Short mmCIF file of C-alpha atoms and ligand atoms in Angstrom, two decimals:
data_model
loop_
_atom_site.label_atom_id
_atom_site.label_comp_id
_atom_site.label_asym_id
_atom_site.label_seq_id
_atom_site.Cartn_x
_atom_site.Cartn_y
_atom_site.Cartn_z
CA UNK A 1 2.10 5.96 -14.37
CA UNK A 2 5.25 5.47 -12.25
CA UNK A 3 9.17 7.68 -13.47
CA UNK A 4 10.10 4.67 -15.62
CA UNK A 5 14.17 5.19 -14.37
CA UNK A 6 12.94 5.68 -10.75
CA UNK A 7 10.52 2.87 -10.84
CA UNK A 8 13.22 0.48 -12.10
CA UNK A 9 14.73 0.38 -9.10
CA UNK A 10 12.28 -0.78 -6.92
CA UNK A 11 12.66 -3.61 -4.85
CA UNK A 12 9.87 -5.93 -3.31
CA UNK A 13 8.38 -5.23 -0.08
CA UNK A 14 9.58 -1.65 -0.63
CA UNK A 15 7.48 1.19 -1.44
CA UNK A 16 6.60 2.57 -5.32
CA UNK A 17 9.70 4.31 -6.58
CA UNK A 18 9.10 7.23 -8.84
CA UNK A 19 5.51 8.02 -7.96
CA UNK A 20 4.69 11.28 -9.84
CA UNK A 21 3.30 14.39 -8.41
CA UNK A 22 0.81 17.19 -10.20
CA UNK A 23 2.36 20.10 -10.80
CA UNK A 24 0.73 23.72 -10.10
CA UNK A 25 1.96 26.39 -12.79
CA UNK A 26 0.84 29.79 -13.62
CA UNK A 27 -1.75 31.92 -11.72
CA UNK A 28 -5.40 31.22 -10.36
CA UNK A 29 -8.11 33.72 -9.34
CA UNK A 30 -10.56 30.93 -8.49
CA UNK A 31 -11.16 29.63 -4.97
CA UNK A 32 -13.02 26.81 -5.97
CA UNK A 33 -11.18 23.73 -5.67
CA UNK A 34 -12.28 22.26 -8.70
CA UNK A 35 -10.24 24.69 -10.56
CA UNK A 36 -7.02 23.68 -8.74
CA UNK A 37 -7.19 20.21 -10.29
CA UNK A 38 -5.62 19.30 -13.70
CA UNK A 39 -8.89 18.30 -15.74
CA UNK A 40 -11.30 20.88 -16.88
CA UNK A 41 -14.84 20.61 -15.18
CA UNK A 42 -17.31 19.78 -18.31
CA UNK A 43 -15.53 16.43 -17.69
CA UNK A 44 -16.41 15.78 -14.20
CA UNK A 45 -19.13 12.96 -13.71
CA UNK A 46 -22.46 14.69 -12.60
CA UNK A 47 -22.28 13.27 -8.29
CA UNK A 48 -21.68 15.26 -5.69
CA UNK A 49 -18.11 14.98 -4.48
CA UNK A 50 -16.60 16.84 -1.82
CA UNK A 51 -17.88 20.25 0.12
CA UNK A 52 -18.15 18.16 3.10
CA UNK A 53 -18.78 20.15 6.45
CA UNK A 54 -16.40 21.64 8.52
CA UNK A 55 -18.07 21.76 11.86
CA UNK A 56 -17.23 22.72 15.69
CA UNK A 57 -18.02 19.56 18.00
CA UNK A 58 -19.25 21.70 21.15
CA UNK A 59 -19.05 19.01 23.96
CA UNK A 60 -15.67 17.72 22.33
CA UNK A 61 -14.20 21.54 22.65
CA UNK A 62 -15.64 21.92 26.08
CA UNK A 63 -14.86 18.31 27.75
CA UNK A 64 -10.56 18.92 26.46
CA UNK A 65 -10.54 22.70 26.38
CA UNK A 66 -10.01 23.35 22.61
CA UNK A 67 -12.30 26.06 21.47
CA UNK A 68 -10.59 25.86 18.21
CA UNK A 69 -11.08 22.23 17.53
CA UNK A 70 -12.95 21.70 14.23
CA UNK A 71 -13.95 18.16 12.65
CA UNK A 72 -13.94 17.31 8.63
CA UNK A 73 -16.63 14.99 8.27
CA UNK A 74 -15.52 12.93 4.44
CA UNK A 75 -17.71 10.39 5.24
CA UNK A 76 -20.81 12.45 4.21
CA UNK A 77 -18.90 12.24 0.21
CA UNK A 78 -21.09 9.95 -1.95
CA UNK A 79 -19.83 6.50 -1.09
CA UNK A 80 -19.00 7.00 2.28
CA UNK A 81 -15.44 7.84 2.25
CA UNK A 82 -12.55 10.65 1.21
CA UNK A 83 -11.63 8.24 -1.35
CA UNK A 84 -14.38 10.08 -3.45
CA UNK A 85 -12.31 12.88 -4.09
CA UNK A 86 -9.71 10.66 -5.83
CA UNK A 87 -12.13 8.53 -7.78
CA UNK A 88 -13.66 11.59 -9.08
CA UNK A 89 -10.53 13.11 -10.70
CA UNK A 90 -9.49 9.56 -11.92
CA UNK A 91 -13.22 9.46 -13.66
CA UNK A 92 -12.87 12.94 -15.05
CA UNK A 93 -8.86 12.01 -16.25
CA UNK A 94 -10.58 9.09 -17.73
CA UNK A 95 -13.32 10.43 -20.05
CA UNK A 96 -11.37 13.57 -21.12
CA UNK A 97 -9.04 10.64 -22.37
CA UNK A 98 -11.41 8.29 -23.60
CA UNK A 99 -10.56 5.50 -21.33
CA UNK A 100 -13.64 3.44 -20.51
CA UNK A 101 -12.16 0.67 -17.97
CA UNK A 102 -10.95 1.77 -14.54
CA UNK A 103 -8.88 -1.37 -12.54
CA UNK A 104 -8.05 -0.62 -8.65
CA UNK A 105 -7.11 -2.23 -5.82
CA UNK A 106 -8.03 -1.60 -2.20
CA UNK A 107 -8.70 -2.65 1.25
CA UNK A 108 -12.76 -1.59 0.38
CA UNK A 109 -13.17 2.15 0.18
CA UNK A 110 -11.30 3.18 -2.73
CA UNK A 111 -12.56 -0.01 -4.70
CA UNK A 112 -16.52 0.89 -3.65
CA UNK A 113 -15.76 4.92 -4.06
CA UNK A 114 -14.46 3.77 -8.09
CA UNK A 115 -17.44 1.59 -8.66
CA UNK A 116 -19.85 4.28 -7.55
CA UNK A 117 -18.29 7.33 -8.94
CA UNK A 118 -17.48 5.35 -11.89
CA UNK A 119 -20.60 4.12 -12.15
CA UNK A 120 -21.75 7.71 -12.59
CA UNK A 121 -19.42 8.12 -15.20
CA UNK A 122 -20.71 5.63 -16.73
CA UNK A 123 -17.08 3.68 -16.51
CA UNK A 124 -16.15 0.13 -16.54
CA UNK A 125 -15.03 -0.98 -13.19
CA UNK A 126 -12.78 -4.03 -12.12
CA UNK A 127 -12.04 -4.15 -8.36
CA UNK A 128 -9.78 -6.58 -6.61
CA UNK A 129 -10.33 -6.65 -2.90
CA UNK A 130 -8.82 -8.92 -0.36
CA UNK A 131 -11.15 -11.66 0.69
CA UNK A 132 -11.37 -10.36 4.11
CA UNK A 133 -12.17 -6.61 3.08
CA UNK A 134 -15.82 -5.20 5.31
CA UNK A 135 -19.08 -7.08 4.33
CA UNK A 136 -20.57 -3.42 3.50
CA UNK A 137 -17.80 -2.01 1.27
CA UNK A 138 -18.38 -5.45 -1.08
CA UNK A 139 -21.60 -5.03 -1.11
CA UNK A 140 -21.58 -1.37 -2.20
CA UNK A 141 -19.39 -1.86 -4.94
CA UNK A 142 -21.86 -4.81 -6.35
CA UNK A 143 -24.44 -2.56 -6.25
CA UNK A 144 -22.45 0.16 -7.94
CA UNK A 145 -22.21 -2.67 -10.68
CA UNK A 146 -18.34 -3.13 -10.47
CA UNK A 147 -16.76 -6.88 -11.54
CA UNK A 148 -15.40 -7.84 -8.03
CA UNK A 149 -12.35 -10.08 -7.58
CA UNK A 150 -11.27 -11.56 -3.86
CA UNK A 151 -7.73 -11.76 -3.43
CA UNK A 152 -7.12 -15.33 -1.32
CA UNK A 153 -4.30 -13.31 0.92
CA UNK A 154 -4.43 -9.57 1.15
CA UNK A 155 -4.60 -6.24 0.17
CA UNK A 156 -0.74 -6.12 -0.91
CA UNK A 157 -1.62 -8.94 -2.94
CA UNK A 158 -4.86 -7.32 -4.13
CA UNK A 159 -2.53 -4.66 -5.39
CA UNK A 160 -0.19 -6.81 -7.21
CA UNK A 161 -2.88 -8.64 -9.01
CA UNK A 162 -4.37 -5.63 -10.27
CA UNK A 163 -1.24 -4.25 -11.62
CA UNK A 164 -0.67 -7.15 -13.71
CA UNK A 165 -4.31 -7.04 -15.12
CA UNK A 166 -3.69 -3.82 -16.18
CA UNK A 167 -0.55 -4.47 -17.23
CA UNK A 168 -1.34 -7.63 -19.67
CA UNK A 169 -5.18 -7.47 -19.95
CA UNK A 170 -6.22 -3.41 -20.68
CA UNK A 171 -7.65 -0.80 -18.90
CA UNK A 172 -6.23 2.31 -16.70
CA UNK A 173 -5.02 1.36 -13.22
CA UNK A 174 -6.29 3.59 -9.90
CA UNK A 175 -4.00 2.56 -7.46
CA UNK A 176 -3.52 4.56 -4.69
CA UNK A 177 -0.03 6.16 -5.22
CA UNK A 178 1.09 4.47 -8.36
CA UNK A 179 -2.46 6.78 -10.27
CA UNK A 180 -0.64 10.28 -9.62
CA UNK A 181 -4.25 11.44 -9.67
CA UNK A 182 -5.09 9.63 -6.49
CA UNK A 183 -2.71 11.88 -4.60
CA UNK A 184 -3.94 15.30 -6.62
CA UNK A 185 -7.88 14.37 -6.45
CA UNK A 186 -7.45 14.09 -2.48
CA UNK A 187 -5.90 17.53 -2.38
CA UNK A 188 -9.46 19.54 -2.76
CA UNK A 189 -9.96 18.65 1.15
CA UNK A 190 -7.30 21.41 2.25
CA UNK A 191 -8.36 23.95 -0.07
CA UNK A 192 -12.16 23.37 1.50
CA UNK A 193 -10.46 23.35 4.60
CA UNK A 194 -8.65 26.66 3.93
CA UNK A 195 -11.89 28.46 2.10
CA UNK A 196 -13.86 27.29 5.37
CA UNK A 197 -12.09 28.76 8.18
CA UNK A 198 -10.86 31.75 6.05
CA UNK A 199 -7.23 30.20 7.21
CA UNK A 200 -4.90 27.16 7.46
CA UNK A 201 -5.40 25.73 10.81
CA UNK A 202 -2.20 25.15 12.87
CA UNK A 203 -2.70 21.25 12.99
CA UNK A 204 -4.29 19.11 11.00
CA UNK A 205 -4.79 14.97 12.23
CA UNK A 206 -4.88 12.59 9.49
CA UNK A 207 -4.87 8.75 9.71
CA UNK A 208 -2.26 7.01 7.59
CA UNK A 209 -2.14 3.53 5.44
CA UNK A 210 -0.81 3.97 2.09
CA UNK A 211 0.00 7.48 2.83
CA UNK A 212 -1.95 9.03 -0.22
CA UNK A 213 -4.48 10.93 1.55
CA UNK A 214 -1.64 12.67 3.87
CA UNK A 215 0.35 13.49 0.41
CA UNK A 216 -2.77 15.08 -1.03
CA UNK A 217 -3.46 17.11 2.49
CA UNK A 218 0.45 18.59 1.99
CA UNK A 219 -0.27 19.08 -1.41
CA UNK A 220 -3.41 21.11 -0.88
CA UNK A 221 -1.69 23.99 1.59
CA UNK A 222 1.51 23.83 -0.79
CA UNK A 223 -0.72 24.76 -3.88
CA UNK A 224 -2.38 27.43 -1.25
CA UNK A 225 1.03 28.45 -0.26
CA UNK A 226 2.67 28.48 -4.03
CA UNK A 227 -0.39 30.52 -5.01
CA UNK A 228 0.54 33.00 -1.98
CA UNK A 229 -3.32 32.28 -0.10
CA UNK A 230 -1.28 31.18 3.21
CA UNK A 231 1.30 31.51 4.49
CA UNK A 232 2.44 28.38 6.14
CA UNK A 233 2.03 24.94 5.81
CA UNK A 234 0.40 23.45 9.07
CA UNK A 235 1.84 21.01 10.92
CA UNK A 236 0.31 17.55 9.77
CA UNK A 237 -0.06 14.66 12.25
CA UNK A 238 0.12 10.85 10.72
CA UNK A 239 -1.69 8.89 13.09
CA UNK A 240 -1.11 5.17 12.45
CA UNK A 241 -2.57 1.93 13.82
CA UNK A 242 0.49 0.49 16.04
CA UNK A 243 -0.19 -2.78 14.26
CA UNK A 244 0.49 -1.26 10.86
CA UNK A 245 3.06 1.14 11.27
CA UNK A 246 5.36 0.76 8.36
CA UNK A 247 5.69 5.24 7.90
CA UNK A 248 6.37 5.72 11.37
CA UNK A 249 8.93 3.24 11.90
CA UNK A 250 10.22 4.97 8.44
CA UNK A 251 10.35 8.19 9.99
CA UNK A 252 12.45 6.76 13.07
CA UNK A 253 14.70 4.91 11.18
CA UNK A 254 15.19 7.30 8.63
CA UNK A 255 14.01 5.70 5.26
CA UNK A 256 12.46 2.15 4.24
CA UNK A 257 15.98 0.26 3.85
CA UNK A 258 15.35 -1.83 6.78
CA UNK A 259 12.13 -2.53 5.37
CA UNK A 260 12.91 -4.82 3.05
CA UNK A 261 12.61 -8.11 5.20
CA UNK A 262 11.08 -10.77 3.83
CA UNK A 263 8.95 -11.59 4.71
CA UNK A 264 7.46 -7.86 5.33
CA UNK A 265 5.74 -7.50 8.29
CA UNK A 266 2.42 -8.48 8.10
CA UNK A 267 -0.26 -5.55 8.88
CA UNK A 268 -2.69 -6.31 11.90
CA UNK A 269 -5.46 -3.47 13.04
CA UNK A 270 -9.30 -2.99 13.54
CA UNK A 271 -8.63 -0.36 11.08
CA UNK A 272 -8.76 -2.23 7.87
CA UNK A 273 -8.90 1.03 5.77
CA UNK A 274 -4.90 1.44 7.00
CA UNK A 275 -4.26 -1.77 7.28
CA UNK A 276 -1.17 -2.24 4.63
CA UNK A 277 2.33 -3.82 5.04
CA UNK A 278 4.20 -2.07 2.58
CA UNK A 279 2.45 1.60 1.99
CA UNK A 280 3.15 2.50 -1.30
CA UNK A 281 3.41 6.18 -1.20
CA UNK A 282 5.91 5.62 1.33
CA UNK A 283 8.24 7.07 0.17
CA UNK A 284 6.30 10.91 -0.61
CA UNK A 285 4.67 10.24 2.30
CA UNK A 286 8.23 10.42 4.47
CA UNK A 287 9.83 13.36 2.30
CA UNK A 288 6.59 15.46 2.86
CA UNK A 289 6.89 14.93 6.76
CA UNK A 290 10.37 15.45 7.12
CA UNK A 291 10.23 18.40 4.88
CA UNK A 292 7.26 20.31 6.65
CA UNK A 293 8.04 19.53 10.15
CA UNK A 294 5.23 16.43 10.47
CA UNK A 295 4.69 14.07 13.21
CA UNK A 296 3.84 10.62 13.41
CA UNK A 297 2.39 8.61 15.67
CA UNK A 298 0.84 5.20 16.44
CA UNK A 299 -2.31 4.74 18.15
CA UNK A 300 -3.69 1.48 19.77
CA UNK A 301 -6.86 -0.82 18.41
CA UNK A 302 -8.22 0.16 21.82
CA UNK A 303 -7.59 3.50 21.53
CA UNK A 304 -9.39 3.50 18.40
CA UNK A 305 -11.93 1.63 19.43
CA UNK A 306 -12.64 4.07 22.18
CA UNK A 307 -12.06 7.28 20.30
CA UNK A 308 -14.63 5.90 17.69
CA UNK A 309 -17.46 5.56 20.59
CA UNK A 310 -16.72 9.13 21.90
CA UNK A 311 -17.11 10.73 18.42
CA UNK A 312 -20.69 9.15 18.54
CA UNK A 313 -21.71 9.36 21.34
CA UNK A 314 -21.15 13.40 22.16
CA UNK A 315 -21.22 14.23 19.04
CA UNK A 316 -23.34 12.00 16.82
CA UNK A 317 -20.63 11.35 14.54
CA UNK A 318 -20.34 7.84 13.68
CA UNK A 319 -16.68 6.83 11.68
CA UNK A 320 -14.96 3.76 10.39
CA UNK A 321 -12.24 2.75 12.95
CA UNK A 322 -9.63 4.33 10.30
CA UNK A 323 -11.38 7.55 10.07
CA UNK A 324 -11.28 7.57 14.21
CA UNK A 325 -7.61 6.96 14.21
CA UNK A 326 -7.13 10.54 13.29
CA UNK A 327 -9.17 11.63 16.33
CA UNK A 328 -7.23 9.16 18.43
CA UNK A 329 -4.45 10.86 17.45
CA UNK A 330 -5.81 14.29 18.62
CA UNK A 331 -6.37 12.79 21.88
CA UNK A 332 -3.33 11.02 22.52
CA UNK A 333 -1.33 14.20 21.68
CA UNK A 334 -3.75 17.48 22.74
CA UNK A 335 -1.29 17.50 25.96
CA UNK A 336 1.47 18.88 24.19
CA UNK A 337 -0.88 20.99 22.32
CA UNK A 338 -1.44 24.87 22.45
CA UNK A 339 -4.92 24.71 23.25
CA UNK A 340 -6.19 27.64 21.59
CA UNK A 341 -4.79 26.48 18.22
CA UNK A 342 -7.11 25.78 15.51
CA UNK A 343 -6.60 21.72 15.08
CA UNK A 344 -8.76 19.88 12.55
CA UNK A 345 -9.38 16.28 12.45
CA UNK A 346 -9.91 14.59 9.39
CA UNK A 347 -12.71 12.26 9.32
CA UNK A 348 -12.16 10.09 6.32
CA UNK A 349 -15.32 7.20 6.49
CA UNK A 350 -18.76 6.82 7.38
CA UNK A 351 -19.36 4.05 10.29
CA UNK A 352 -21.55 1.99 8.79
CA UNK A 353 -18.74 0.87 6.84
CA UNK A 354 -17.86 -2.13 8.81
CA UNK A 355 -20.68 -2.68 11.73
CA UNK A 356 -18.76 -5.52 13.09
CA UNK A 357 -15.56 -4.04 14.26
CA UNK A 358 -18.48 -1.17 15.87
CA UNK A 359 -19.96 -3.76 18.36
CA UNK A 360 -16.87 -3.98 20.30
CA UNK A 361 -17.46 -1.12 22.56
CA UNK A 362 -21.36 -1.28 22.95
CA UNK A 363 -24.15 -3.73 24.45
CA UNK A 364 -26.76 -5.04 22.00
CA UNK A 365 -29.79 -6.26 24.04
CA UNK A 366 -30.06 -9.97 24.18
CA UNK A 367 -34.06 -10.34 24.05
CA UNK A 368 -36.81 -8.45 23.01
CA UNK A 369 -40.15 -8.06 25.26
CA UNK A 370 -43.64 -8.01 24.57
CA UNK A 371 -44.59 -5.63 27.52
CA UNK A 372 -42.71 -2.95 29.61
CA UNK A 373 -43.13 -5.01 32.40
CA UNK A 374 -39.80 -7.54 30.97
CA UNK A 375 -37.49 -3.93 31.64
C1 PLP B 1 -7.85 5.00 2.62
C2 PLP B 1 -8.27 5.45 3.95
C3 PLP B 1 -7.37 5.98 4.89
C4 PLP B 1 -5.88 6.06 4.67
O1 PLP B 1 -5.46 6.65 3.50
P1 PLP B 1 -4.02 6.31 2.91
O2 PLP B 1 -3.92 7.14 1.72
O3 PLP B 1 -4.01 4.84 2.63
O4 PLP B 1 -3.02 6.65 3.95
C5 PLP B 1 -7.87 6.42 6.10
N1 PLP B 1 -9.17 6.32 6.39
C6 PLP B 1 -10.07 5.81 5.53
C7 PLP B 1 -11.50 5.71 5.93
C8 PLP B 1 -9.65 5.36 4.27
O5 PLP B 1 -10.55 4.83 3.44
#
């Protein structure tokens, strides 16, 4: 998976080293994004990933002023989350290949996405999660029929464990980062994005953990731009929780060197879908930013929190507290915004996700009445 002479270099608590990257050769006259990935489409399992709506939240452009502002809703993909995308080139990789186990990883979306697309795909799935990873996201990936292991600490851990399954016991390994497919499956979101609005917006806001799903938004508009569809790469913002903030402190420092305390820091947010000490595309993540003039940013739990209850209540779109990071970060930085850019926030999970970290910002009634008279 990994550059074997890059890879050996690594050092723990330090992002992957030699993380590989799809490359785009030759000419394409198809828009669709399907034909922009690297495994032909008889061997994509029959569930429908992707072509998730692009759609203009009217009381959110009125109430800031940004008639150009534009949501991404993933959350609608099969199993709730953008992870779909990845899972579903990973599944298609793995039949043309003959590969019948699948082993991943995750803090709960890209382990329930796997199970369910896999499950279409009629793969073998083994999913480590860390013991703490969102009641709902467990449960889904049960259903799906996936052999679940807890990890006792967390989702680094989780990670490590399921390397060395792979590693010693069989099977092909979907880690975010360290599958190159993870990063090229995620990719189809800017090419809907582009075929959509006819464009490439000017800003695009994208919450940040491991940093795959950021990598696979740059690689989308450089395949677009390689191919000669656009002609610039917009401006990406990496919004992450301020109590898990490994990429920007990267970016500010300059590289992960400084990063390799031990112990690493240990990852605290709401936001348990970027919740990650060490983020293991690091490393792409930063070059990617630095080469196409990115920002990043942190955002607070609270802010999160209260950016999630605004997206559902005006405009009835309910997210996971990571997806709502991204729209936290339009928020926190529309001021130094041209207003009448075209900015699209990525919405990367459905809200039901994880119902408990929801309650924080809303009442529940405390008793139920038998007659109107009790209101
Ligand atoms: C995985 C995930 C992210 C972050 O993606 P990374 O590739 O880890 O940066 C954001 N939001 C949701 C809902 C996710 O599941």
């Amino acid at each position: 998976m990994l550059c074997p002479e890059c890879s050996s270099t690594h050092k723990s608590g330090q992002p992957l080293n030699g993380v590989l990257e799809v490359e785009l050769s030759g000419t394409l006259e198809s828009n669709d994004p399907l034909d922009f990935l690297p495994v032909e489409g008889q061997y994509f399992p029959a569930i429908p990933v992707g072509n998730t709506p692009l759609w203009q939240p009217e009381n959110l452009q009125k109430k800031y002023g940004f008639p150009e502002l534009y949501l991404k809703d993933d959350g609608v993909n099969p199993t709730g989350s953008l992870k779909d995308r990845a899972s579903f080139l990973v599944a298609a990789f793995a039949r043309k290949h003959g590969i019948r186990e699948v082993v991943v990883a995750s803090t709960g979306n890209a382990g329930s996405s796997m199970a369910g697309v896999g499950a279409a795909a009629g793969l073998k799935v083994k999913l480590f999660l860390p013991k703490t990873a969102p009641q709902a996201k467990m449960i889904q990936a049960l259903q799906y029929g996936a052999d679940l292991v807890l990890a006792d600490k967390n989702y680094d851990q989780a990670f490590s464990l399921s390397l060395e399954y792979s590693n010693t016991r069989g099977g092909m390994n979907r880690n975010t980062a360290y599958n190159p497919m993870t990063i090229e499956g995620k990719k189809t979101v800017s090419i809907e994005i582009f075929k959509q609005l006819k464009k490439a917006p000017d800003h695009v806001f994208v919450s940040v953990g491991d940093g795959v799903i950021m990598s696979g938004v740059y690689k989308g508009f450089r395949d677009l731009l390689q191919l000669g569809r656009i002609d610039k790469i917009p401006v990406v913002h990496a919004v992450q929780a301020s109590g898990s903030d490994a990429i920007c402190r990267a970016m500010e420092s300059g590289d992960f060197d400084g990063q390799a305390e031990s112990p690493v820091r240990a990852a605290k947010t709401v936001a348990d879908s970027i919740s990650v000490d060490t983020p293991s595309n690091g490393h792409l993540a930063l070059k990617n930013l630095k080469a196409f003039g990115g920002h990043c940013f942190r955002v607070t739990d609270e802010e999160i929190l209260c950016a999630q209850k605004e997206l559902s209540s005006t405009c009835g779109l309910f997210s996971e507290p990571a997806a709502a990071t991204a729209y936290a970060g339009f928020l926190k930085q529309k001021a130094a915004l041209d207003s009448n850019e075209t900015c699209v926030v990525l919405l990367t999970g459905n809200g039901l996700k994880d119902i408990n970290s929801a309650t924080a910002k809303i009442v529940v009634p405390e008793k139920s009445i038998n007659s109107l008279d009790e209101l």
